[in-house]
mmCIF file of C-alpha atoms and ligand atoms in Angstrom:
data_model
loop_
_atom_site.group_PDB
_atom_site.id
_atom_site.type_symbol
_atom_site.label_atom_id
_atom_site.label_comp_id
_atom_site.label_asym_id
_atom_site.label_seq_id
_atom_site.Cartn_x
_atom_site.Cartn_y
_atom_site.Cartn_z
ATOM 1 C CA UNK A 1 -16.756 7.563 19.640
ATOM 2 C CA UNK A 2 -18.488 4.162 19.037
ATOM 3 C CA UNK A 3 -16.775 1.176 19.961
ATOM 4 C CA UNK A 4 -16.345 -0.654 16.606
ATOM 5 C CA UNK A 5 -13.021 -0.187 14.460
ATOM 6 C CA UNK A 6 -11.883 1.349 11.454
ATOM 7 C CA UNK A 7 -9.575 1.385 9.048
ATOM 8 C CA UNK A 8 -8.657 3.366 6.232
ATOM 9 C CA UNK A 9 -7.054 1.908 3.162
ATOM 10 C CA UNK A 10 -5.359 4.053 0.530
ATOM 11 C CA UNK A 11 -5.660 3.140 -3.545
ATOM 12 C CA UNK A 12 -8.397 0.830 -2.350
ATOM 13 C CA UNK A 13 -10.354 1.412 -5.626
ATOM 14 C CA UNK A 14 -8.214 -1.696 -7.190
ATOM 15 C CA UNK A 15 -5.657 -4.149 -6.807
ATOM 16 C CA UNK A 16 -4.047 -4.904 -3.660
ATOM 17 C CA UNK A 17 -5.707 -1.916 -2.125
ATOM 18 C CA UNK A 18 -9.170 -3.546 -2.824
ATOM 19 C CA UNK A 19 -7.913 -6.754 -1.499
ATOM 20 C CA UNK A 20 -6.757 -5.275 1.617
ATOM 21 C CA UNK A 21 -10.197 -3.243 1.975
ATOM 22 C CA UNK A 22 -12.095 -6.297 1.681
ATOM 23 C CA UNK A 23 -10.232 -8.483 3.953
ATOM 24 C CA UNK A 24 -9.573 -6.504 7.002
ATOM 25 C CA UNK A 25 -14.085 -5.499 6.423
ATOM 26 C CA UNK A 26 -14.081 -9.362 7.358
ATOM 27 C CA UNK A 27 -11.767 -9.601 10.137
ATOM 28 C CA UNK A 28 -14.462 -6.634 11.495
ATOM 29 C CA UNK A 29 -13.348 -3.665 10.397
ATOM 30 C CA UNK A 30 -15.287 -0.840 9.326
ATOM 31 C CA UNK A 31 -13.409 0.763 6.120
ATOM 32 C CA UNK A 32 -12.925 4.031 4.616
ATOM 33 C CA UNK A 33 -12.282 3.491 0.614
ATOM 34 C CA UNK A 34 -9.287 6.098 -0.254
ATOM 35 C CA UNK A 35 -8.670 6.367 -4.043
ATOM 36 C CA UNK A 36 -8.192 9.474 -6.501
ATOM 37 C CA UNK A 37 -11.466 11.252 -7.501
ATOM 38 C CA UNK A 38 -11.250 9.258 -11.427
ATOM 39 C CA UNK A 39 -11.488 6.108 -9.046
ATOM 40 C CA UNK A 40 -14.712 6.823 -7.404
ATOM 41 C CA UNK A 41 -17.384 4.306 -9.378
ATOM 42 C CA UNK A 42 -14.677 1.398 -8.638
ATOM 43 C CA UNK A 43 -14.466 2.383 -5.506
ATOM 44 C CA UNK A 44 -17.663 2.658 -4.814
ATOM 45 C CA UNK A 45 -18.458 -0.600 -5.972
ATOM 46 C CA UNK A 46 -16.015 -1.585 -3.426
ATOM 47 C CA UNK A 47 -17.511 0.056 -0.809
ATOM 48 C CA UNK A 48 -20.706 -2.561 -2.216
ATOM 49 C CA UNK A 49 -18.918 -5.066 -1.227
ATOM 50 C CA UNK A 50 -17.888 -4.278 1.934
ATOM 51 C CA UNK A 51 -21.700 -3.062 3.357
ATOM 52 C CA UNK A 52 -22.580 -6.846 1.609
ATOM 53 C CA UNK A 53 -20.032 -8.047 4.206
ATOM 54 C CA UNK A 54 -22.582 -6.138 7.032
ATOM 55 C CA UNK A 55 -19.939 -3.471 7.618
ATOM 56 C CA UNK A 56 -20.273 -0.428 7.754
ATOM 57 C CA UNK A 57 -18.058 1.721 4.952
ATOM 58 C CA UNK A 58 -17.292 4.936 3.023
ATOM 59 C CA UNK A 59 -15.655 6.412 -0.060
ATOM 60 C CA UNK A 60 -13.128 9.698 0.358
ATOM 61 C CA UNK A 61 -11.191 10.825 -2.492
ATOM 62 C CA UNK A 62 -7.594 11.947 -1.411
ATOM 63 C CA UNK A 63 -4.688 12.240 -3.442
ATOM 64 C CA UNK A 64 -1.885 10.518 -0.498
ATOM 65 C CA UNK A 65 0.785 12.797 -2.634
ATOM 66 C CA UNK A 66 -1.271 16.017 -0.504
ATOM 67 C CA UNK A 67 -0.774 16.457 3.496
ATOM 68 C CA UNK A 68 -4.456 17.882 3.561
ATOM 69 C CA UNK A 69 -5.922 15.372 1.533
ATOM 70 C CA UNK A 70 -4.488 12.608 3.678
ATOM 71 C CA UNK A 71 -5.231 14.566 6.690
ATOM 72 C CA UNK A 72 -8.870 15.157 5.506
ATOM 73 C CA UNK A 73 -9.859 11.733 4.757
ATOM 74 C CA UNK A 74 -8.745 10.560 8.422
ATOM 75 C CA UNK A 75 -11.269 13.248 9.792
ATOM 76 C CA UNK A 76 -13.373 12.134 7.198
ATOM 77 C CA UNK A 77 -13.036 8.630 8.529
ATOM 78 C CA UNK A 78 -13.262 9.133 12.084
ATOM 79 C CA UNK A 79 -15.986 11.326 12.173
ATOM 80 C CA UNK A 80 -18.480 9.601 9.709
ATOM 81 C CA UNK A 81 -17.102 5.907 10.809
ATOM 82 C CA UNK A 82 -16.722 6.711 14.701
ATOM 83 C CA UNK A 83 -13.520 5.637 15.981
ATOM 84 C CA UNK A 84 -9.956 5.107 13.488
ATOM 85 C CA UNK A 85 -7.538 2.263 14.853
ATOM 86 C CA UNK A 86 -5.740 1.390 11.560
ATOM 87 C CA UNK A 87 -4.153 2.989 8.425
ATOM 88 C CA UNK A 88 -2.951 1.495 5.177
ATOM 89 C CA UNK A 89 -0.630 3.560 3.387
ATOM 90 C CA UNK A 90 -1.463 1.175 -0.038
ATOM 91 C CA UNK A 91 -1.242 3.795 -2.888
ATOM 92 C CA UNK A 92 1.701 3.947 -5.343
ATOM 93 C CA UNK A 93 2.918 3.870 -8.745
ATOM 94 C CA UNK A 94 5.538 2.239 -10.489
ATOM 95 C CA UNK A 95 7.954 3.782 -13.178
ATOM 96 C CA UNK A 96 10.143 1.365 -15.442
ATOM 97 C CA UNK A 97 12.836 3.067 -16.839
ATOM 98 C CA UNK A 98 16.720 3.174 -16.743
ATOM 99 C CA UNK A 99 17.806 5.233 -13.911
ATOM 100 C CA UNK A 100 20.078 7.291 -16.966
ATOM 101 C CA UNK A 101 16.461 8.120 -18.604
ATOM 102 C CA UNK A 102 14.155 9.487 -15.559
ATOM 103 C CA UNK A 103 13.663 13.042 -15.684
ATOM 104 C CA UNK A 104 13.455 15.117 -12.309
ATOM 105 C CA UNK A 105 9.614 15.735 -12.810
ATOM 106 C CA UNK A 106 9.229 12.043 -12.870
ATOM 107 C CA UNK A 107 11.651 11.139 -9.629
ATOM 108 C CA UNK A 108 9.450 14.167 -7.919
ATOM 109 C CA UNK A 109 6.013 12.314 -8.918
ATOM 110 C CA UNK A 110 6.936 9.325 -7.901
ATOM 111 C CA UNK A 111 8.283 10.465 -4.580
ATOM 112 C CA UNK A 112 5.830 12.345 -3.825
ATOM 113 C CA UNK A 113 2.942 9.132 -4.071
ATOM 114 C CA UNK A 114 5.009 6.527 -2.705
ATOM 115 C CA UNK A 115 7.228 8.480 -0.337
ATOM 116 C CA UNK A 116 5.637 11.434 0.879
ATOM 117 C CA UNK A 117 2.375 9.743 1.021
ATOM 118 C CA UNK A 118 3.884 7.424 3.984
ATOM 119 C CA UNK A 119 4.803 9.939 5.785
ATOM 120 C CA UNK A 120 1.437 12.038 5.169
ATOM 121 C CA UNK A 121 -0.296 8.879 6.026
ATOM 122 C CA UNK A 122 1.927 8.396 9.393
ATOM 123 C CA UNK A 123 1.602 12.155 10.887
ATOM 124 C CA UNK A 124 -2.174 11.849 10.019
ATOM 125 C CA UNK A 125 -2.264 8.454 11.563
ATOM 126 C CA UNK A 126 -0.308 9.021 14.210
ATOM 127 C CA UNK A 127 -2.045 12.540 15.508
ATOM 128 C CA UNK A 128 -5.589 11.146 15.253
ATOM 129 C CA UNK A 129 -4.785 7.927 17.869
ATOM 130 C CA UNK A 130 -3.401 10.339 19.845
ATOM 131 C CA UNK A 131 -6.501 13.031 19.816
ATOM 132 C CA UNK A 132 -8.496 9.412 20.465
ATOM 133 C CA UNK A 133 -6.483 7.640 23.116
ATOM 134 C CA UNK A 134 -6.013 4.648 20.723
ATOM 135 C CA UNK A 135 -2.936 2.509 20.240
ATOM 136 C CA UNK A 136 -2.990 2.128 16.609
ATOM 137 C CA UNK A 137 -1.672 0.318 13.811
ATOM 138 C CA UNK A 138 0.269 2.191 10.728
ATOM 139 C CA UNK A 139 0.786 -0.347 8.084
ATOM 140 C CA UNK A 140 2.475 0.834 4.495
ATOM 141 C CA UNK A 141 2.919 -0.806 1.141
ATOM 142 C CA UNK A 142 6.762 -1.658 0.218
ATOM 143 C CA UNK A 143 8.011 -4.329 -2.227
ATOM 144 C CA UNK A 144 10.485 -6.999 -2.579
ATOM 145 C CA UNK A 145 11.982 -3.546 -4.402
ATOM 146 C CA UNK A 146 12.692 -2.390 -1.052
ATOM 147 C CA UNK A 147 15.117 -5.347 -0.325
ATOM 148 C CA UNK A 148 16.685 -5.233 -3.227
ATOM 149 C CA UNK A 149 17.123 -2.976 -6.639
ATOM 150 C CA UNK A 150 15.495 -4.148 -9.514
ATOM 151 C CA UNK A 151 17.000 -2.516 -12.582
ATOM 152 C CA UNK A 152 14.407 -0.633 -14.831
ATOM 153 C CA UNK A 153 12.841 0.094 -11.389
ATOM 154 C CA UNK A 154 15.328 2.574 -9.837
ATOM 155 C CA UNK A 155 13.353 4.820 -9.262
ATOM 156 C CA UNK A 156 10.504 2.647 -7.780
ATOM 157 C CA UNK A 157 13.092 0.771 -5.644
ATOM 158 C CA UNK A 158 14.219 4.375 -4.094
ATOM 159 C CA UNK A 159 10.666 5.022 -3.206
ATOM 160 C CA UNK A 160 10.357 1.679 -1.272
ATOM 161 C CA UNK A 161 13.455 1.404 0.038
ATOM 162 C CA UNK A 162 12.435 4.934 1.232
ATOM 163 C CA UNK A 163 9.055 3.454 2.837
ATOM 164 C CA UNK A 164 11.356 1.143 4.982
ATOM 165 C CA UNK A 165 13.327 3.562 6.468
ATOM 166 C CA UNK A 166 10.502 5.656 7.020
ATOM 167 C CA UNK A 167 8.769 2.391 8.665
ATOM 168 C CA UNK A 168 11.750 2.082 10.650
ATOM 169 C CA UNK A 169 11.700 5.611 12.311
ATOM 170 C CA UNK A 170 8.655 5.841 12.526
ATOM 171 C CA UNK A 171 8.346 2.752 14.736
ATOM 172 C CA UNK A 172 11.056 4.161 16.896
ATOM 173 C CA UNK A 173 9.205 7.532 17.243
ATOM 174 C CA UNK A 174 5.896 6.261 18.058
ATOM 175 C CA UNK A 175 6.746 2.728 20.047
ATOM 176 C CA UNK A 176 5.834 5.274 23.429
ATOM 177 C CA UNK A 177 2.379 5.890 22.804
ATOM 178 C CA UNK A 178 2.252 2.270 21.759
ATOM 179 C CA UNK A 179 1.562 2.854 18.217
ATOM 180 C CA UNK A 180 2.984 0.202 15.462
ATOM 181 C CA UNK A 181 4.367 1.144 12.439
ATOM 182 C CA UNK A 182 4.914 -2.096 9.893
ATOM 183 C CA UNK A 183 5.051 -2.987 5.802
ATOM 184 C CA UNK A 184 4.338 -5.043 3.727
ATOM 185 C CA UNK A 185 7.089 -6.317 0.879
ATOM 186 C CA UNK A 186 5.259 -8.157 -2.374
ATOM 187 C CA UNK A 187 6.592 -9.558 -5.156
ATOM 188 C CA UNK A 188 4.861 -9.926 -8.297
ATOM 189 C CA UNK A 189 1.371 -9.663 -7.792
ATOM 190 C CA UNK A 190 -1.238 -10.104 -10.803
ATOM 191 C CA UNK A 191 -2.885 -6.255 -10.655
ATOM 192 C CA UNK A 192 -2.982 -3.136 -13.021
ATOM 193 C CA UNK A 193 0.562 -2.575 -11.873
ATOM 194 C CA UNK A 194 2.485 -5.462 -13.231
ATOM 195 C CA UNK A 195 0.121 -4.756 -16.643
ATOM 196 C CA UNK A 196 2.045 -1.437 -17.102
ATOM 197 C CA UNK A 197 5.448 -2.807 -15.484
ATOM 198 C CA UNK A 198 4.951 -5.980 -18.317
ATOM 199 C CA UNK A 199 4.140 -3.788 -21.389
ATOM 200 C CA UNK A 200 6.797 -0.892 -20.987
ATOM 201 C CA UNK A 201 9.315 -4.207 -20.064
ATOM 202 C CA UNK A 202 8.063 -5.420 -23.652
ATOM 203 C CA UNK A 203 8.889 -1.471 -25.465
ATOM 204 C CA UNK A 204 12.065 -1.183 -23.776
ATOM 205 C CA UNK A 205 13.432 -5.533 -24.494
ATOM 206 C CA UNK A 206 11.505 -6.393 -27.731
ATOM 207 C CA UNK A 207 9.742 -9.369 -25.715
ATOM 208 C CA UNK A 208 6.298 -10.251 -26.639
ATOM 209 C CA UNK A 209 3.455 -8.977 -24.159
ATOM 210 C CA UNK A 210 3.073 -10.903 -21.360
ATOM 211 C CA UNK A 211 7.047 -12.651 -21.646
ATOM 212 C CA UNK A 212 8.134 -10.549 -19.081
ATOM 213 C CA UNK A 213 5.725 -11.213 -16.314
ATOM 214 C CA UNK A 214 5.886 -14.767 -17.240
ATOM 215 C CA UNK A 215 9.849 -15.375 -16.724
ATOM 216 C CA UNK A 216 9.021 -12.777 -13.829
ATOM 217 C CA UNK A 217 6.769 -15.825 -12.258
ATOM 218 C CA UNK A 218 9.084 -18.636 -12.978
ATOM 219 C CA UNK A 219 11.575 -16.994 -10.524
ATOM 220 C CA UNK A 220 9.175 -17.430 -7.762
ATOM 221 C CA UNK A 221 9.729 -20.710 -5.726
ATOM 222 C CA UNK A 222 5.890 -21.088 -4.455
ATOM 223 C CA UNK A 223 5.607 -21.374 -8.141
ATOM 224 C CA UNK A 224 2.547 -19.156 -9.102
ATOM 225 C CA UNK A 225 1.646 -15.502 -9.466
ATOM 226 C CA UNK A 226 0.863 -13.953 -6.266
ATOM 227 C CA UNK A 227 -2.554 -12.410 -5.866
ATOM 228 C CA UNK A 228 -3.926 -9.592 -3.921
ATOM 229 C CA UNK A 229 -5.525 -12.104 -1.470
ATOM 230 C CA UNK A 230 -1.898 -12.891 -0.497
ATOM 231 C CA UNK A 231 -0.918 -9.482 0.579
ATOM 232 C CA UNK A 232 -4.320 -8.687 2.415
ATOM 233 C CA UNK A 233 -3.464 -11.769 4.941
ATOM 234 C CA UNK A 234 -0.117 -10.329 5.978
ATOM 235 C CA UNK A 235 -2.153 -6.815 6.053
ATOM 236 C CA UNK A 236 -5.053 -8.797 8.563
ATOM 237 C CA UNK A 237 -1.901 -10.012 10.423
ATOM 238 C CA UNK A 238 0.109 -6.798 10.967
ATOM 239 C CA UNK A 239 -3.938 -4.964 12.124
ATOM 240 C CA UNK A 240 -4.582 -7.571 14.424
ATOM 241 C CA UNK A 241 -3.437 -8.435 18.510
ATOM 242 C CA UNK A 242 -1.353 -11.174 16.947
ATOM 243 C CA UNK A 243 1.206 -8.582 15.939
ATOM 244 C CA UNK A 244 1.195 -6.344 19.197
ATOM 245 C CA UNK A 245 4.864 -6.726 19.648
ATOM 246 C CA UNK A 246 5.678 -6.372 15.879
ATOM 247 C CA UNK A 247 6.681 -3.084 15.280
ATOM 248 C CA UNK A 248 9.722 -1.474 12.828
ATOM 249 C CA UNK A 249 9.194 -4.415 10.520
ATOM 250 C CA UNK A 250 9.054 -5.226 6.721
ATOM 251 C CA UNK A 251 7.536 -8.721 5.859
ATOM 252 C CA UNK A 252 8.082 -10.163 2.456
ATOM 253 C CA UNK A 253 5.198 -11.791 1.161
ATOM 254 C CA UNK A 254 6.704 -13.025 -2.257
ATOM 255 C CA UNK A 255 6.595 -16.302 -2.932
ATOM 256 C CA UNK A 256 9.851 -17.100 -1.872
ATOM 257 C CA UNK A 257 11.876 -14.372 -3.980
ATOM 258 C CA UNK A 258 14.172 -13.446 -1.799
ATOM 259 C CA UNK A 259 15.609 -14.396 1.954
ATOM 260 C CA UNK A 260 16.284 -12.490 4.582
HETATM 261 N N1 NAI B 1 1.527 -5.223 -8.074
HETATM 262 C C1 NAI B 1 2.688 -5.608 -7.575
HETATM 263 O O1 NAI B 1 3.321 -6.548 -8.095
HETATM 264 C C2 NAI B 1 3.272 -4.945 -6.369
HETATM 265 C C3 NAI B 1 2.705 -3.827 -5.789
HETATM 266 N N2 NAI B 1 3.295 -3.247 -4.687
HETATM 267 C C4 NAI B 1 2.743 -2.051 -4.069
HETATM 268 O O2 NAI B 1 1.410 -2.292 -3.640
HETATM 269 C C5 NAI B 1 0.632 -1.080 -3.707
HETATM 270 C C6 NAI B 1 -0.638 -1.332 -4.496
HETATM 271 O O3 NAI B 1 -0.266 -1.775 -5.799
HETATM 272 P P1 NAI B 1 -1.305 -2.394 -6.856
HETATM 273 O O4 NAI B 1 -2.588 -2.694 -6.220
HETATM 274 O O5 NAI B 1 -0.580 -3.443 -7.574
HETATM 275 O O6 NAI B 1 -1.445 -1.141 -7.847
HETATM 276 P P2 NAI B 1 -2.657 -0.674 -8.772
HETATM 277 O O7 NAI B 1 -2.022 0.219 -9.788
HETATM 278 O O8 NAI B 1 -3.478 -1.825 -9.217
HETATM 279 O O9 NAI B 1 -3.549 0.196 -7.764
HETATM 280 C C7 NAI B 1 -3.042 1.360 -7.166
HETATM 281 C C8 NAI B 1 -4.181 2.183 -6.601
HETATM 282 O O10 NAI B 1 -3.608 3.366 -6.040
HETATM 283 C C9 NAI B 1 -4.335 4.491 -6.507
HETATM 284 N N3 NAI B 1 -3.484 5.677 -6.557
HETATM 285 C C10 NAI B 1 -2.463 5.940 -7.416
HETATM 286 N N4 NAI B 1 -1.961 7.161 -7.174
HETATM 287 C C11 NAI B 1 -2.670 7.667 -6.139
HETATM 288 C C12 NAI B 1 -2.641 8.897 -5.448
HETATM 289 N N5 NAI B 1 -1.792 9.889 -5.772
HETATM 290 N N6 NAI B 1 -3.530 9.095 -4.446
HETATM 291 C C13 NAI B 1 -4.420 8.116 -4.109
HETATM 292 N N7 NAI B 1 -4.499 6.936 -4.728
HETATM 293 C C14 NAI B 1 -3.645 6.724 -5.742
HETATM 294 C C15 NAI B 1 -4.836 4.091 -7.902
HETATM 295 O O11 NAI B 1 -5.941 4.891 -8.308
HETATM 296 C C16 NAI B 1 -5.186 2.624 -7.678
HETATM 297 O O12 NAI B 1 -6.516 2.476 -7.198
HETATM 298 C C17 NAI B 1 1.567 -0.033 -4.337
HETATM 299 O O13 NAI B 1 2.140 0.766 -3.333
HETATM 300 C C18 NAI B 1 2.641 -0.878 -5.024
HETATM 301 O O14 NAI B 1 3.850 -0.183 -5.160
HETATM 302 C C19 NAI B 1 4.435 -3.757 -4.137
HETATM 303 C C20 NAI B 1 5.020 -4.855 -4.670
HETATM 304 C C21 NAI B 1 4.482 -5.555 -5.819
HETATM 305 C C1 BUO B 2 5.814 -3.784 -8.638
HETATM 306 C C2 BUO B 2 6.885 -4.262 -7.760
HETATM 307 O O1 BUO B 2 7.007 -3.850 -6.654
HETATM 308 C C3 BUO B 2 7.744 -5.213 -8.273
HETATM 309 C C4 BUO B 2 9.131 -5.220 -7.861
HETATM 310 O O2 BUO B 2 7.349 -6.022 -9.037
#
């Protein structure tokens, strides 16, 4: 093993993933690019951006909802980067729908990509510092849904209030070997996701496109839409020595939605 870093980012093709990818490549990083295999010409472009940074980085396809495929692309990221000192369990979807109205196949998908993915991501994580001898980060996407339920998102808000207990245990489990498990709570951040979460508002309330997300952003007391750039500096925060003794934590990074 070489003595530079590396981190692996899941759903890093887009979004808050890319964001994430590109930020931590400039704190130093070197960066495995996770996505689904449909991803891989965005991804690679991101992968572009990071070697234009003078990194060094790589594209593996996993699907996070599969153990192997999560364990595979941290073996993929070791081996072909050198050394693996941070995850970021990023990947997830979002379902909006009345809790009355989801059907079991869609509480099982989304479960299984938000939920089961952290844990995937954790036992991978966590086993490969160990092999290495490295006190490692594990960092996982949540939400301000996480906090808090946010009707039409019941489902969603399960899976992240999910990822916080998970963080929580986690933390607990692997504080000995001096491995910290944190997440990361947005709030309405201008990606892909909130395009979906904005038109299937508009189908289910009758308001025009683009209504929803608005009165979404007037809530927010910083006053704007939050971007990806926003959640990658909590990310850089939570990979770096500043947050050594941060562990078992969620950090909302919303705006000023909600208070804790
Ligand atoms: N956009 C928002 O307002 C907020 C997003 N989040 C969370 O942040 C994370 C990233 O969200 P966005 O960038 O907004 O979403 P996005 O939809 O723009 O990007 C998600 C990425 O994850 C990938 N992905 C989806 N399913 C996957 C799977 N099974 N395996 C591997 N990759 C998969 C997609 O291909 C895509 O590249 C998610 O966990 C989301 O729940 C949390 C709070 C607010
Ligand atoms: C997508 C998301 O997490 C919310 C609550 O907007």
């Amino acid at each position: 093993m070489s003595d530079n870093k590396v981190a692996l980012v899941t759903g890093a093709g887009q979004g808050i993933g890319r964001a994430i990818a590109l930020k931590l490549a400039n704190d130093g990083y070197d960066i495995a690019v996770a996505d689904l295999s449909f991803q891989e010409e965005k991804a690679q472009g991101v992968v572009q951006e990071i070697e234009a940074l003078g990194r060094k980085a790589i594209f593996v396809t996993a699907d996070v909802s599969k153990r192997d495929e999560v364990f595979a692309a941290v073996d993929a990221a070791a081996t072909q980067l050198g050394s693996f000192d941070v995850i970021v369990n990023n990947a997830g979807i979002a379902q909006v729908k009345p809790l009355e109205e989801v059907t079991e196949e869609e509480l099982n998908k989304i479960f299984s990509i938000n939920v089961n993915s952290a844990v995937f991501g954790i036992q991978a994580a966590a086993a490969k510092f160990k092999e290495l001898g490295k006190k490692g980060k594990i960092i996982s996407a949540a939400s301000i849904a996480a906090i808090k339920g946010f009707p039409i998102l019941g489902a969603y808000s399960a899976s992240k209030f999910a990822v916080r207990g998970i963080t929580q245990v986690a933390a607990q489990e692997l504080a000995p070997f001096g491995i910290t498990v944190n997440a990361y709570a947005p709030g309405i951040v201008g990606t892909g996701m909130w395009d979906l979460i904005d038109e299937k508002l508009s189908e289910i309330n009758g308001k025009p496109r683009g209504q929803n997300l608005k009165e979404n952003v007037e809530s927010i007391s910083l006053g704007r839409i939050e971007t990806p750039e926003d959640v990658a500096g909590v990310v850089s925060f939570f990979a770096s020595p500043n947050a050594d003794y941060v562990t078992g934590q969620v950090l909302l990074v919303d705006g000023g939605m909600l208070y804790n």
